[in-house]
GROMACS .gro file of C-alpha atoms in nm:
model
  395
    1UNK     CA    1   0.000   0.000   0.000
    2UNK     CA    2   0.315   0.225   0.074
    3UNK     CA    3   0.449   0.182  -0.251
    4UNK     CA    4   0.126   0.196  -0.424
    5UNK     CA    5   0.017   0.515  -0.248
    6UNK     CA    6   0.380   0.651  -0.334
    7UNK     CA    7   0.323   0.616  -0.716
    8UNK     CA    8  -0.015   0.751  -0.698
    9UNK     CA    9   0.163   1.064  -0.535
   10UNK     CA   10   0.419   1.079  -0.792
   11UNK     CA   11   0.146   1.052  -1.032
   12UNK     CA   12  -0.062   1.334  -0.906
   13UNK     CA   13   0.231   1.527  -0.948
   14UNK     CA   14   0.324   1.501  -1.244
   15UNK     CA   15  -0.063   1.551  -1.372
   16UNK     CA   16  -0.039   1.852  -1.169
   17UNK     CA   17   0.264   1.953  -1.369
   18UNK     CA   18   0.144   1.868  -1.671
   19UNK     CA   19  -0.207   2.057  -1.631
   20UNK     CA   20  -0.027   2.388  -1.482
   21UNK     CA   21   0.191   2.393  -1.837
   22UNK     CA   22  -0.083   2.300  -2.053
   23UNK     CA   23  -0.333   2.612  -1.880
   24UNK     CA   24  -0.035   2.845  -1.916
   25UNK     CA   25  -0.002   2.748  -2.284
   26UNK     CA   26  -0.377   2.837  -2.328
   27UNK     CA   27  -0.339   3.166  -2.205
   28UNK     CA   28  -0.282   3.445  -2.447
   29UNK     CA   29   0.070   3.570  -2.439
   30UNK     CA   30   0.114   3.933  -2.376
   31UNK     CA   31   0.302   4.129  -2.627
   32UNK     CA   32   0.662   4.313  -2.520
   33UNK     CA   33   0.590   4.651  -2.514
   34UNK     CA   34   0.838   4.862  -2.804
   35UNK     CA   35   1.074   5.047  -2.664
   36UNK     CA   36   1.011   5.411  -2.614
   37UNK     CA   37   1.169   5.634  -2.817
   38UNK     CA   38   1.176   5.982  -2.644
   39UNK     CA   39   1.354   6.173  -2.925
   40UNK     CA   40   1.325   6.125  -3.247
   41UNK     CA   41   1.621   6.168  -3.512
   42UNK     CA   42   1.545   6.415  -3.804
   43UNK     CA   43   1.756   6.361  -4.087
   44UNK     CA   44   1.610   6.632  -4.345
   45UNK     CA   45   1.885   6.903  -4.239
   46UNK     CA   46   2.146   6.703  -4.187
   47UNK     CA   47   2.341   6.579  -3.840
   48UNK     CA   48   2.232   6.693  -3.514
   49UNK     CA   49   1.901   6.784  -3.586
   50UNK     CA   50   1.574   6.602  -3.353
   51UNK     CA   51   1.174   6.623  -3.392
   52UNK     CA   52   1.041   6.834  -3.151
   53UNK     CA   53   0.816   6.542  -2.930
   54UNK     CA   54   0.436   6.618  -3.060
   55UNK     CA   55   0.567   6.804  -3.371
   56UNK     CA   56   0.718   6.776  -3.715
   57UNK     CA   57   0.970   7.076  -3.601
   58UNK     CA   58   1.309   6.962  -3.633
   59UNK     CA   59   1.561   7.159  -3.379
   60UNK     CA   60   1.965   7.173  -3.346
   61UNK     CA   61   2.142   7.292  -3.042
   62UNK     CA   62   2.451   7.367  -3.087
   63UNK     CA   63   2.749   7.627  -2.875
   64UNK     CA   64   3.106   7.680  -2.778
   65UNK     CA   65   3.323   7.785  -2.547
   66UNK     CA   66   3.595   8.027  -2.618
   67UNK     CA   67   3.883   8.177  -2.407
   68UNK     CA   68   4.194   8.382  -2.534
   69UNK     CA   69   4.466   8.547  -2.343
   70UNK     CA   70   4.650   8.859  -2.566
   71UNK     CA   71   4.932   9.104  -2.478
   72UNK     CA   72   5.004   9.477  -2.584
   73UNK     CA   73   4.601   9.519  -2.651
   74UNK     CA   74   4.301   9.684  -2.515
   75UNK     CA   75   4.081   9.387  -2.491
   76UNK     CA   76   3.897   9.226  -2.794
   77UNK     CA   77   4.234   9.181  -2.962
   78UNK     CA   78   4.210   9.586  -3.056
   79UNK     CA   79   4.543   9.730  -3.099
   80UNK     CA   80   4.727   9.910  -2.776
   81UNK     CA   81   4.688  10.307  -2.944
   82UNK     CA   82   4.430  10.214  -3.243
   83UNK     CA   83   4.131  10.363  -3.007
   84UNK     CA   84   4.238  10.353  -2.657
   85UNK     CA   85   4.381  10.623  -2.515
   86UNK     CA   86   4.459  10.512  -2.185
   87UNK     CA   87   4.578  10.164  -2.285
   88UNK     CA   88   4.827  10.388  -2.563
   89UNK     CA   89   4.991  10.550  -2.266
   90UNK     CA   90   5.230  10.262  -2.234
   91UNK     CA   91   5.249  10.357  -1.824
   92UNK     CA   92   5.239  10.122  -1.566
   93UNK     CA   93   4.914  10.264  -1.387
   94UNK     CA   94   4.742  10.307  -1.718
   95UNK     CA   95   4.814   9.997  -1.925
   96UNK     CA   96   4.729   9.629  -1.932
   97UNK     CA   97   4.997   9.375  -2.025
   98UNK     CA   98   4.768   9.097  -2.060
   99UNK     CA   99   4.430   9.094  -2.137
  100UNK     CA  100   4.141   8.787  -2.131
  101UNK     CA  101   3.860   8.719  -2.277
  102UNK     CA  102   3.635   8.411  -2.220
  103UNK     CA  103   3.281   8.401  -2.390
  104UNK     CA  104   3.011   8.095  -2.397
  105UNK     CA  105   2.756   8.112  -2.698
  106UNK     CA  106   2.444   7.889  -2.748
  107UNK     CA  107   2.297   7.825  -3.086
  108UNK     CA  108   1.933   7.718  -3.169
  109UNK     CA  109   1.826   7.599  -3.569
  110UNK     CA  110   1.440   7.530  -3.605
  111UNK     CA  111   1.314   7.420  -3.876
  112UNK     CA  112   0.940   7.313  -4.024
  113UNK     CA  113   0.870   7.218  -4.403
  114UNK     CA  114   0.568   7.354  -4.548
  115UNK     CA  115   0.410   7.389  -4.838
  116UNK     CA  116   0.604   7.665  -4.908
  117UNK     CA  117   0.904   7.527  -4.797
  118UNK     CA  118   1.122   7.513  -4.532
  119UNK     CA  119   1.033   7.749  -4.278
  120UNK     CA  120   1.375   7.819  -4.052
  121UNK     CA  121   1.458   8.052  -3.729
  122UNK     CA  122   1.777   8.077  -3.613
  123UNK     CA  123   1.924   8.248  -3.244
  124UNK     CA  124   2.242   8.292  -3.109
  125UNK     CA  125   2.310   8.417  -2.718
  126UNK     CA  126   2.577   8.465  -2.561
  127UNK     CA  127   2.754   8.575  -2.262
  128UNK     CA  128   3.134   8.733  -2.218
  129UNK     CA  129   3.365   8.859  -2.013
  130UNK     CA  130   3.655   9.126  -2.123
  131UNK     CA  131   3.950   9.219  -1.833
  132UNK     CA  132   3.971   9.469  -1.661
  133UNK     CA  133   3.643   9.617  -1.673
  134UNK     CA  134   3.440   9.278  -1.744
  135UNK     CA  135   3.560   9.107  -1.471
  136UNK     CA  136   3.521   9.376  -1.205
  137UNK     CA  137   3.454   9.267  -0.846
  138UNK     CA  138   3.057   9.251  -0.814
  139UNK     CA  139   2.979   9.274  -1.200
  140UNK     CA  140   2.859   9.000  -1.389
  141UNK     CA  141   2.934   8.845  -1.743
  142UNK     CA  142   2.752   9.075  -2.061
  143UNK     CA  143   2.513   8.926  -2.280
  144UNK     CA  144   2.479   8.954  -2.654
  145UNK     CA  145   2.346   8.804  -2.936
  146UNK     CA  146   2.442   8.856  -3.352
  147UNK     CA  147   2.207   8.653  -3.544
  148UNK     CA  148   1.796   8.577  -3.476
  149UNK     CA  149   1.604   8.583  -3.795
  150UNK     CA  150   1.400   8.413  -3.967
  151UNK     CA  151   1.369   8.256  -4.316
  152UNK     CA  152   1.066   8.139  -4.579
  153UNK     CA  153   1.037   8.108  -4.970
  154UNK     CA  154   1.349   8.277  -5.036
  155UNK     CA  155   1.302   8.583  -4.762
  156UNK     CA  156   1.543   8.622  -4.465
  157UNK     CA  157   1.428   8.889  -4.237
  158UNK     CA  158   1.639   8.959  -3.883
  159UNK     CA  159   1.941   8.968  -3.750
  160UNK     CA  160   2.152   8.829  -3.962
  161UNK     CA  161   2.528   8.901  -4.164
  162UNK     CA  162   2.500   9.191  -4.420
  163UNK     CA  163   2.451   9.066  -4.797
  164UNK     CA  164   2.707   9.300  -4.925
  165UNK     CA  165   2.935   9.019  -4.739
  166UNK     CA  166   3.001   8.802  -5.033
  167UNK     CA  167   3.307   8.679  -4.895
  168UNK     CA  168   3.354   8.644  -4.496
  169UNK     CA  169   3.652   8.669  -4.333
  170UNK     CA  170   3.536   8.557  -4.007
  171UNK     CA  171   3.456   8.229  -3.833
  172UNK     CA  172   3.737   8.023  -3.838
  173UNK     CA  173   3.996   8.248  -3.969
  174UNK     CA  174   4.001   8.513  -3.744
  175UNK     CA  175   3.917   8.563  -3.341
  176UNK     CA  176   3.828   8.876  -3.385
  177UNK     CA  177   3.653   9.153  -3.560
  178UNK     CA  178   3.916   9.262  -3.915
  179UNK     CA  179   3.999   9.601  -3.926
  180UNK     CA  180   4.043   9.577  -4.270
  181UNK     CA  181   3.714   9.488  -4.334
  182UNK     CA  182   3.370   9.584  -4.335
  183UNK     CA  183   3.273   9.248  -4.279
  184UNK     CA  184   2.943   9.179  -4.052
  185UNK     CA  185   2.956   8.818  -3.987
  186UNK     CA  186   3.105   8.887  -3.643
  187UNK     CA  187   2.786   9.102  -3.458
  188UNK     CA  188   2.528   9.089  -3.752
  189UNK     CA  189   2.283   9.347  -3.845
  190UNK     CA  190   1.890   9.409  -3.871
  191UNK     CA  191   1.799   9.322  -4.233
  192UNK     CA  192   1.507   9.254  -4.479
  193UNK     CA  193   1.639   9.034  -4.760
  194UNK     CA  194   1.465   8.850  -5.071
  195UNK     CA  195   1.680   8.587  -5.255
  196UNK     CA  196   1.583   8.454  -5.593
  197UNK     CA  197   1.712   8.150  -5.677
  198UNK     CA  198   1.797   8.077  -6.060
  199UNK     CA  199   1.890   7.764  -6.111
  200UNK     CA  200   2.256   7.618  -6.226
  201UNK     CA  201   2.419   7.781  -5.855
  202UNK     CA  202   2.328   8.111  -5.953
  203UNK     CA  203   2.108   8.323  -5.724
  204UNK     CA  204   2.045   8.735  -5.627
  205UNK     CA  205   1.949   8.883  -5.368
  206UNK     CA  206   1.782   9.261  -5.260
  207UNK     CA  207   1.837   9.362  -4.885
  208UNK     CA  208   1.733   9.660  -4.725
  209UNK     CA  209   1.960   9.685  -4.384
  210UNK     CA  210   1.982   9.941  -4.116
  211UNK     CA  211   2.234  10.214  -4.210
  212UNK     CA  212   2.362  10.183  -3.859
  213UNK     CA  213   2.503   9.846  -3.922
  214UNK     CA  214   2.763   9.989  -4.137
  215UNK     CA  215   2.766  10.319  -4.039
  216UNK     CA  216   3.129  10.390  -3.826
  217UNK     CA  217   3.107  10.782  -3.718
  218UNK     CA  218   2.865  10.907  -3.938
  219UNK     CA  219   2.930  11.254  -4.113
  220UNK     CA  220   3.066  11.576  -3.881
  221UNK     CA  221   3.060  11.928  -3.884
  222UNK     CA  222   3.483  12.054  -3.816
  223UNK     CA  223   3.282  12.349  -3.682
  224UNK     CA  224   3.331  12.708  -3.622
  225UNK     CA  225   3.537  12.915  -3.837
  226UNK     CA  226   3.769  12.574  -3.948
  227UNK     CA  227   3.790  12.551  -4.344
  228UNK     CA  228   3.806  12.232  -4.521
  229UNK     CA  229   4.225  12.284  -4.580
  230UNK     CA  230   4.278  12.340  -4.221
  231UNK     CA  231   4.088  12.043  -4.072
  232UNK     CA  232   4.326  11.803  -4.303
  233UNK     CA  233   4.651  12.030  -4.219
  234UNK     CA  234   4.614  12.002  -3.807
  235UNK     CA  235   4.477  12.348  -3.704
  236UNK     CA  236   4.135  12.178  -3.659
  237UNK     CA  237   4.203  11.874  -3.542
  238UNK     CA  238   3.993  11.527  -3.416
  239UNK     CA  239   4.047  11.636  -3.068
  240UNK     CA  240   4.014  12.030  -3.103
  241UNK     CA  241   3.745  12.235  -3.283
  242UNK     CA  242   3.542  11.942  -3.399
  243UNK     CA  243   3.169  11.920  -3.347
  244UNK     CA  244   2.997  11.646  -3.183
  245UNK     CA  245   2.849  11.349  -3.450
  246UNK     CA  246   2.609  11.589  -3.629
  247UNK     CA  247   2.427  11.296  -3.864
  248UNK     CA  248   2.126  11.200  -3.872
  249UNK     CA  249   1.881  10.961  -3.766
  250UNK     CA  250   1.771  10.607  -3.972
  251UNK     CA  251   1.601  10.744  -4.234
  252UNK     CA  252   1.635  10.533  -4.528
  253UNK     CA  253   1.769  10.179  -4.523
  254UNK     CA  254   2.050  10.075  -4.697
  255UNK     CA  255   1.987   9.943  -5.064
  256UNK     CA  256   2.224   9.603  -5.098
  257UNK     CA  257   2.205   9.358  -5.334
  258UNK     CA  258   2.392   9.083  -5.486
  259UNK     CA  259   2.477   8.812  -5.761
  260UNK     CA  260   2.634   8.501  -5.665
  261UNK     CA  261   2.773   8.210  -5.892
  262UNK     CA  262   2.803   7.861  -5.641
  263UNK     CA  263   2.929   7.527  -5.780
  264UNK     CA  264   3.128   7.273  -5.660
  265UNK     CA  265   3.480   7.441  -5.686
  266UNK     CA  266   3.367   7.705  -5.461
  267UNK     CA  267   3.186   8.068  -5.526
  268UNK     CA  268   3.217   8.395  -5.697
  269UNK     CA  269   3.006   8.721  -5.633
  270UNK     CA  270   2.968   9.055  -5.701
  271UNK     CA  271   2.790   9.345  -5.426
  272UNK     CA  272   2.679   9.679  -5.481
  273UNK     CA  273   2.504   9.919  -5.179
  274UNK     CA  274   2.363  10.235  -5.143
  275UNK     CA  275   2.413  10.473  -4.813
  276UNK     CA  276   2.237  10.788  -4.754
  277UNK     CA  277   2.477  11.060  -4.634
  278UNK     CA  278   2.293  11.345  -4.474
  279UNK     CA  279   2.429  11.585  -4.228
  280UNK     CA  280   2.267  11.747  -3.906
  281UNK     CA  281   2.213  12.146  -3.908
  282UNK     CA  282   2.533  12.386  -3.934
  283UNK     CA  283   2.709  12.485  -3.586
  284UNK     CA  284   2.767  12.788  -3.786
  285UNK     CA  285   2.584  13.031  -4.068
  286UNK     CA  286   2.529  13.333  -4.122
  287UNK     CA  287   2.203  13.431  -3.934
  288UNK     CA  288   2.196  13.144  -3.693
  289UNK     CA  289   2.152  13.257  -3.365
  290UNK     CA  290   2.155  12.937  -3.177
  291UNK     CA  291   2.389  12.649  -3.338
  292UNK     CA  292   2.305  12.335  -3.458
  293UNK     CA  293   1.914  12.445  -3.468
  294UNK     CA  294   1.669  12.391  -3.723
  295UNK     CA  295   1.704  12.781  -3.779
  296UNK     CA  296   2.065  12.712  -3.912
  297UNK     CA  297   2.017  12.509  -4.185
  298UNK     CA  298   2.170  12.213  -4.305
  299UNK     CA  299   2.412  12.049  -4.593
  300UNK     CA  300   2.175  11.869  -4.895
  301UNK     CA  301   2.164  11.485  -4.863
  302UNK     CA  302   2.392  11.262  -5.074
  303UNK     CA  303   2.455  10.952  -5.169
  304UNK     CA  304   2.692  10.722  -5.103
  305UNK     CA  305   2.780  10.342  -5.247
  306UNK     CA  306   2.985  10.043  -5.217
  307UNK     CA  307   3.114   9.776  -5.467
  308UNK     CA  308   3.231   9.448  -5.413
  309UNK     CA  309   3.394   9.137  -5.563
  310UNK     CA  310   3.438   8.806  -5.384
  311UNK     CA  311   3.569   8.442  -5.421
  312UNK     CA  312   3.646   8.151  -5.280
  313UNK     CA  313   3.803   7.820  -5.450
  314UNK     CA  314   3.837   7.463  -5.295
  315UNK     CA  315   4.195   7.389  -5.374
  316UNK     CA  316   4.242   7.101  -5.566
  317UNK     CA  317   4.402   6.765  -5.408
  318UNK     CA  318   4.386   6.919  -5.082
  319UNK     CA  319   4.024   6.790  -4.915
  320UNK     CA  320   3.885   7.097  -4.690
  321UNK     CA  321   4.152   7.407  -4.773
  322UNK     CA  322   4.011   7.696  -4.950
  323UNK     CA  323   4.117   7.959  -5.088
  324UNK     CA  324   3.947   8.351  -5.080
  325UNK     CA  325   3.965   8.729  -5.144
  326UNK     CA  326   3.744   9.027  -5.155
  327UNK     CA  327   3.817   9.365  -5.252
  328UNK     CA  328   3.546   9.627  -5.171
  329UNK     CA  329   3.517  10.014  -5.257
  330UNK     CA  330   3.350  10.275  -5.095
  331UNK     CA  331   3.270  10.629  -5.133
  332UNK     CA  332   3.018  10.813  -4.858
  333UNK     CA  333   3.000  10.442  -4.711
  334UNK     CA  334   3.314  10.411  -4.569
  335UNK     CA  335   3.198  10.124  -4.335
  336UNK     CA  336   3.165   9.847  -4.603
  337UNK     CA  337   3.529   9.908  -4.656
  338UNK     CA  338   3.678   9.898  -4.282
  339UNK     CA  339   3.513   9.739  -3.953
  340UNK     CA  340   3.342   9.961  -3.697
  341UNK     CA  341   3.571  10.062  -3.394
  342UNK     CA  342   3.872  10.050  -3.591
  343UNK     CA  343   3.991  10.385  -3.459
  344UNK     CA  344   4.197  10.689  -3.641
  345UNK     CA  345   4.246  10.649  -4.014
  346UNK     CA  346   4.438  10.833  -4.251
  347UNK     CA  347   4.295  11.102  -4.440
  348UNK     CA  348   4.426  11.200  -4.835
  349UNK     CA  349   4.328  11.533  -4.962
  350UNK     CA  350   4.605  11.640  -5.232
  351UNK     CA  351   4.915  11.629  -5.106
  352UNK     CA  352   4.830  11.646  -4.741
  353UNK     CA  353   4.795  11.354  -4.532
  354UNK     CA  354   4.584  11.351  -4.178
  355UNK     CA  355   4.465  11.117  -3.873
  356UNK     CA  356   4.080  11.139  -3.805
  357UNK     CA  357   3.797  10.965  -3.705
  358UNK     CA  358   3.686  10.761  -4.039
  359UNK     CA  359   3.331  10.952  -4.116
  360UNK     CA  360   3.120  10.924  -4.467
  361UNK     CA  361   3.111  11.255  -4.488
  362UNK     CA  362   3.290  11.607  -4.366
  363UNK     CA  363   3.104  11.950  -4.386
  364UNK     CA  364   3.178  12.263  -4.189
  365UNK     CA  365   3.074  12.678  -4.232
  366UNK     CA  366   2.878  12.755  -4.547
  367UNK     CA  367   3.037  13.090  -4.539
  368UNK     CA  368   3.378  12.911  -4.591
  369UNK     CA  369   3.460  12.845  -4.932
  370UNK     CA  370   3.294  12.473  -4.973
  371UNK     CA  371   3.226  12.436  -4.634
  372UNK     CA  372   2.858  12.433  -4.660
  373UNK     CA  373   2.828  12.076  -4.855
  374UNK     CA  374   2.881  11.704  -4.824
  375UNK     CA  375   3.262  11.611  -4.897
  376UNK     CA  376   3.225  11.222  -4.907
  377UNK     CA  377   3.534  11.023  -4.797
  378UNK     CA  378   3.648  10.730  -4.995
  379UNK     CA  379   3.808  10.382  -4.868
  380UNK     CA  380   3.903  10.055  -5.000
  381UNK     CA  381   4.007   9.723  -4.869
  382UNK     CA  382   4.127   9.400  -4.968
  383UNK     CA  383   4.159   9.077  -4.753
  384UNK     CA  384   4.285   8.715  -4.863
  385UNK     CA  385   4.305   8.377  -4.701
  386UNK     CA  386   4.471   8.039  -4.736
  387UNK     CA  387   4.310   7.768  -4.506
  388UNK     CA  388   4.472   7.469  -4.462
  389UNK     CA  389   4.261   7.138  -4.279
  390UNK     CA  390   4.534   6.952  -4.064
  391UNK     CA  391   4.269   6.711  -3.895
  392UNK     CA  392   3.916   6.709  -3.890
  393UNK     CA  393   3.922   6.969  -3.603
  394UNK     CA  394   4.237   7.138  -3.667
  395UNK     CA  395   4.231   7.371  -3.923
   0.00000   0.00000   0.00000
């Protein structure tokens, strides 16, 4: 009885086995749940870019860090002299040595395609900090920003660089603002811009910018009683007998416009801009009893322009190195030849050469022989680059 009541356990168990994997096979099996994919990769704009969750808004965020160290300057990598009088002193109390500079930038690309297109916005923020005055017990790090605009069927309107700016000298190949230049790819300026696409890489394009963007000092009155010959010989000179600014406010925008050529090998251009020149009321005329009044009058408006002519070449059987160069002209728009805070500049008139402030325009008393109209200055610049691509991130 032992043994038979031993195999009838044995028995039961194994029925009991068998019926518990014969109910669990009749059970439905529940499905593995996907794994959840909490950002989305958007490949329509290339690398970088993600879906927006809930939205067919593709976004890259992007930034750097940057720190430099530089002697015999004024901070920003100006020049010791160029426009900084107390750094130029060479003294110990007055000048710095060494200089730093550290900055942190954040960059945001949206983009949504319509039925219009792609529809883009684009921001850049950032902070810095400039010794000695940037880095000041209890002050805090400034912030700026040089491009937020936006862009749709073939319209950029914004912040963004200047399309006089065929070629750019900035970026990569410089840390700092060229002096040389009237490049705007470093701070940007406010802009309406159409660009027409034509098919076979070549495209135009009509801007109308803010004046200010390229305007350096605007146009001065050299004031009381100082002629035109003087103000170039010394006796009225930047720092004595000159009249504040006297320009004008934004009136008119700047007129830009462009034609480029882009293929494979690289890209050609040519720019052309127009700048209206007008000056504030005379410090001195005849009959003016209080200066620089409506009651005194003022010089007639003029108009200035800039031309331009750009390139730049992939060189061949070197992957990544290019090759540029643009050459601009200016007359009464002296600030699409050479970059904004540059400082003194020379002056030409004959045989006389000068050091002033670099203005479109000069005007001073109509009673003086010329002195009551618009002399425009002229400038031109040229700038040239050879970049070479050691590694992917050394360049």
């Amino acid at each position: 009885m032992r043994v038979l009541s031993g195999r009838l356990l044995l028995g039961s168990a194994a029925s009991l086995a068998m019926m518990s994997v014969a109910s669990a096979a009749d059970l439905p099996m529940a499905a593995k749940a996907p794994a959840v994919q909490y950002v989305k990769i958007c490949t329509l704009y290339g690398a970088g870019f993600y879906y927006i969750p809930g939205t067919d808004t593709c976004l890259k965020i992007g930034g750097y860090i940057r720190t430099q160290v530089e002697s015999n300057s004024a901070g920003g990598g100006i020049a010791v002299g160029s426009n900084n009088s107390s750094q130029g002193r060479q003294t110990r109390t007055d000048t710095n040595d060494i200089q730093y500079r550290n900055r942190a930038v954040v960059t945001f690309d949206a983009r949504t395609q319509g039925e219009y297109g792609t529809l883009r916005s684009y921001y850049v923020v950032g902070w810095e900090a400039t010794t000695p005055t940037g880095t000041a017990a209890g002050t805090t790090a400034n912030a700026y920003w040089d491009r937020a605009f936006i862009q749709f069927a073939g319209f950029t309107v914004g912040k963004a660089q200047s399309f006089f700016d065929i070629y750019t000298f900035g970026g990569s190949r410089s840390y700092l603002n060229v002096r040389t230049s009237g490049d705007t790819g470093a701070s940007g300026l406010m802009l309406w811009a159409y660009t027409a696409q034509f098919g076979g890489g070549f495209s135009a394009t009509l801007s109308l910018e803010d004046p200010r963007g390229h305007n350096l000092a605007g146009v001065i009155d050299i004031n009381s009683g100082a002629t035109l010959e003087n103000f170039f010989t010394g006796a009225a000179s930047r720092d004595n007998g000159l009249a504040n600014n006297l320009g004008t406010g934004f009136q008119v925008p700047d007129i830009v416009g462009n034609l480029r050529y882009d293929q494979r090998w690289g890209f050609i251009g040519v720019s052309a801009a127009l700048h209206q020149v007008a000056g504030g009321y005379y410090t001195a005329a005849a009959g003016c009893a209080f200066a620089n009044t409506t009651a005194c009058g003022h010089p007639e408006d003029e108009w200035g322009y800039a031309l331009g002519i750009g390139a730049q070449l992939n060189v061949p059987g070197m992957p990544g190195d290019t090759v540029g160069a643009m050459f601009r002209y200016s007359k009464g728009a002296v600030g699409y030849s050479i970059s904004a805070g540059a400082g003194g500049w020379l002056l030409v008139s004959g045989n006389t050469v000068g050091v002033a402030g670099a203005y479109d325009a000069i005007f001073g008393n109509p009673s003086n022989p010329g002195g009551g109209k618009l002399h425009l200055t002229e400038a031109w610049s040229a700038n040239a680059h050879y970049e070479h691509v050691w590694t992917p991130t050394l360049k």
